[in-house]
Coordinates of C-alpha atoms in Angstrom, one line a residue:
X1 CA 138.3 77.2 59.4
X2 CA 134.8 78.1 57.9
X3 CA 131.9 77.4 58.7
X4 CA 129.2 75.3 56.1
X5 CA 126.2 78.1 55.4
X6 CA 123.1 77.1 54.8
X7 CA 121.0 78.8 51.7
X8 CA 117.9 78.3 53.0
X9 CA 118.7 80.4 56.5
X10 CA 118.5 84.2 55.7
X11 CA 119.7 86.5 58.3
X12 CA 118.6 90.5 58.5
X13 CA 120.4 92.8 60.9
X14 CA 116.7 93.8 62.4
X15 CA 116.2 90.3 63.6
X16 CA 119.9 89.2 64.6
X17 CA 120.0 88.8 68.2
X18 CA 123.2 88.7 70.1
X19 CA 124.2 85.2 71.5
X20 CA 126.5 86.3 74.1
X21 CA 124.9 88.9 77.2
X22 CA 127.4 90.3 79.9
X23 CA 126.7 92.1 82.8
X24 CA 129.4 93.7 85.0
X25 CA 128.6 93.7 88.9
X26 CA 129.7 96.3 91.3
X27 CA 131.1 93.4 93.3
X28 CA 132.7 89.6 92.8
X29 CA 129.4 87.4 92.4
X30 CA 129.0 83.7 94.4
X31 CA 125.6 83.0 93.8
X32 CA 123.3 83.2 91.2
X33 CA 120.1 81.3 89.4
X34 CA 117.5 82.1 86.4
X35 CA 114.0 83.0 86.6
X36 CA 111.6 80.8 85.4
X37 CA 108.4 82.8 85.0
X38 CA 107.2 83.1 81.7
X39 CA 106.5 86.9 82.5
X40 CA 109.6 87.4 83.5
X41 CA 111.7 86.2 80.7
X42 CA 115.7 86.6 80.8
X43 CA 115.8 87.8 84.8
X44 CA 118.5 86.7 87.1
X45 CA 118.9 86.9 90.9
X46 CA 122.8 87.8 91.6
X47 CA 124.3 87.4 95.3
X48 CA 128.0 88.9 96.2
X49 CA 130.8 87.5 98.0
X50 CA 132.4 90.5 100.3
X51 CA 134.8 89.0 102.8
X52 CA 132.1 91.2 105.2
X53 CA 129.2 90.9 107.0
X54 CA 127.2 93.4 104.4
X55 CA 126.4 91.7 101.4
X56 CA 124.1 92.3 98.4
X57 CA 122.0 90.9 96.2
X58 CA 120.8 92.0 93.0
X59 CA 117.8 91.2 90.6
X60 CA 118.8 92.0 87.2
X61 CA 116.5 91.6 83.8
X62 CA 117.7 92.0 80.0
X63 CA 116.1 94.8 78.4
X64 CA 115.2 93.2 74.9
X65 CA 115.0 96.5 73.1
X66 CA 119.1 97.7 73.9
X67 CA 120.0 93.8 74.4
X68 CA 121.9 94.9 77.5
X69 CA 121.1 93.7 81.2
X70 CA 120.5 96.4 83.8
X71 CA 119.6 96.1 87.9
X72 CA 115.9 96.2 88.3
X73 CA 116.2 96.1 92.1
X74 CA 119.0 95.6 94.9
X75 CA 119.0 95.1 98.6
X76 CA 121.0 94.1 101.5
X77 CA 121.8 90.6 102.8
X78 CA 123.9 89.4 105.8
X79 CA 126.9 87.5 104.8
X80 CA 127.8 85.7 101.4
X81 CA 125.0 84.1 99.5
X82 CA 125.5 80.5 99.9
X83 CA 122.6 79.7 97.5
X84 CA 120.1 81.9 95.2
X85 CA 116.9 80.3 94.0
X86 CA 113.5 81.3 92.4
X87 CA 110.7 80.0 93.0
X88 CA 110.0 77.2 90.6
X89 CA 107.2 78.3 88.6
X90 CA 106.8 78.0 85.0
X91 CA 103.4 78.8 84.7
X92 CA 103.2 82.4 86.9
X93 CA 100.9 81.1 89.0
X94 CA 102.9 81.9 92.5
X95 CA 103.9 85.1 94.1
X96 CA 107.8 86.1 92.7
X97 CA 109.6 84.8 95.6
X98 CA 113.4 84.4 95.9
X99 CA 115.0 82.2 98.8
X100 CA 118.7 82.5 100.0
X101 CA 121.1 80.5 102.3
X102 CA 123.6 81.5 104.3
X103 CA 123.4 81.8 107.8
X104 CA 119.7 81.2 107.9
X105 CA 116.9 80.9 104.8
X106 CA 115.5 84.1 103.7
X107 CA 112.3 84.5 101.9
X108 CA 111.7 87.7 99.6
X109 CA 109.2 89.2 97.6
X110 CA 110.4 90.3 93.7
X111 CA 109.3 93.7 92.7
X112 CA 110.8 96.7 91.3
X113 CA 112.5 98.7 92.0
X114 CA 111.8 97.0 96.1
X115 CA 112.2 93.6 97.0
X116 CA 110.4 93.3 100.3
X117 CA 111.3 90.5 103.0
X118 CA 109.3 88.2 103.9
X119 CA 110.2 85.8 106.3
X120 CA 113.6 84.1 108.0
X121 CA 113.5 80.5 108.6
X122 CA 115.5 79.1 111.7
X123 CA 115.3 75.7 113.3
X124 CA 118.2 77.1 115.7
X125 CA 116.3 78.9 117.9
X126 CA 117.9 77.9 121.6
X127 CA 121.7 79.2 120.7
X128 CA 123.5 82.1 119.9
X129 CA 125.2 80.2 117.1
X130 CA 124.0 79.7 114.1
X131 CA 125.5 76.5 111.8
X132 CA 125.6 78.1 108.1
X133 CA 123.0 76.8 105.9
X134 CA 125.5 75.0 102.8
X135 CA 122.7 74.8 100.2
X136 CA 119.0 74.4 99.8
X137 CA 116.5 73.1 97.4
X138 CA 112.7 74.3 96.4
X139 CA 110.7 71.0 95.8
X140 CA 109.4 71.8 92.0
X141 CA 106.3 69.5 92.5
X142 CA 105.3 71.6 95.7
X143 CA 106.8 75.1 95.9
X144 CA 105.5 75.2 99.8
X145 CA 108.2 73.1 100.4
X146 CA 112.0 74.0 101.0
X147 CA 114.9 71.5 102.2
X148 CA 118.0 73.1 103.5
X149 CA 121.4 71.6 104.5
X150 CA 123.8 72.9 107.1
X151 CA 127.2 72.6 107.6
X152 CA 126.1 70.9 111.2
X153 CA 125.2 67.7 109.2
X154 CA 121.2 68.2 109.1
X155 CA 118.7 68.5 106.3
X156 CA 115.2 70.3 107.4
X157 CA 112.4 70.7 105.4
X158 CA 110.3 73.7 105.5
X159 CA 106.5 74.5 104.7
X160 CA 106.5 78.1 103.2
X161 CA 102.9 78.7 104.0
X162 CA 103.2 78.1 108.0
X163 CA 107.3 78.8 108.5
X164 CA 107.6 75.4 110.3
X165 CA 109.7 72.3 110.3
X166 CA 107.9 69.2 108.9

């Protein structure tokens, strides 16, 4: 079946862009999230799914000259990430933060080639057992706030500036 062709649109080979991009991660993937920062276009965070304690998070971005994704930073993560999310910062005014969940909520400061661990947020300090986090969400109106949900049926709202439960 042929598709209609508009005579008003011309496409030269120099302006043609790929429509499908692929990236082959070195391990199975469980979670991913797009960055919305205007200065970091086409950047994703990927979380591995390896059935053991040691897992990875990788930050990749598109090289617009080669039209290929490449790894910019890779770091260790305990257990697979149940969710991974960039700070909702479409204006680029906040620190370049990434949050991950698994056993706890962890905050990372993105960089190339190294991403730095900022803090772990753990509400269960009186027990050796931790109920895994199933998900979380970053407040888009106030990026200082993150809410987590846990397998133990609790929801917790965290203040990032203090690292405390609100």
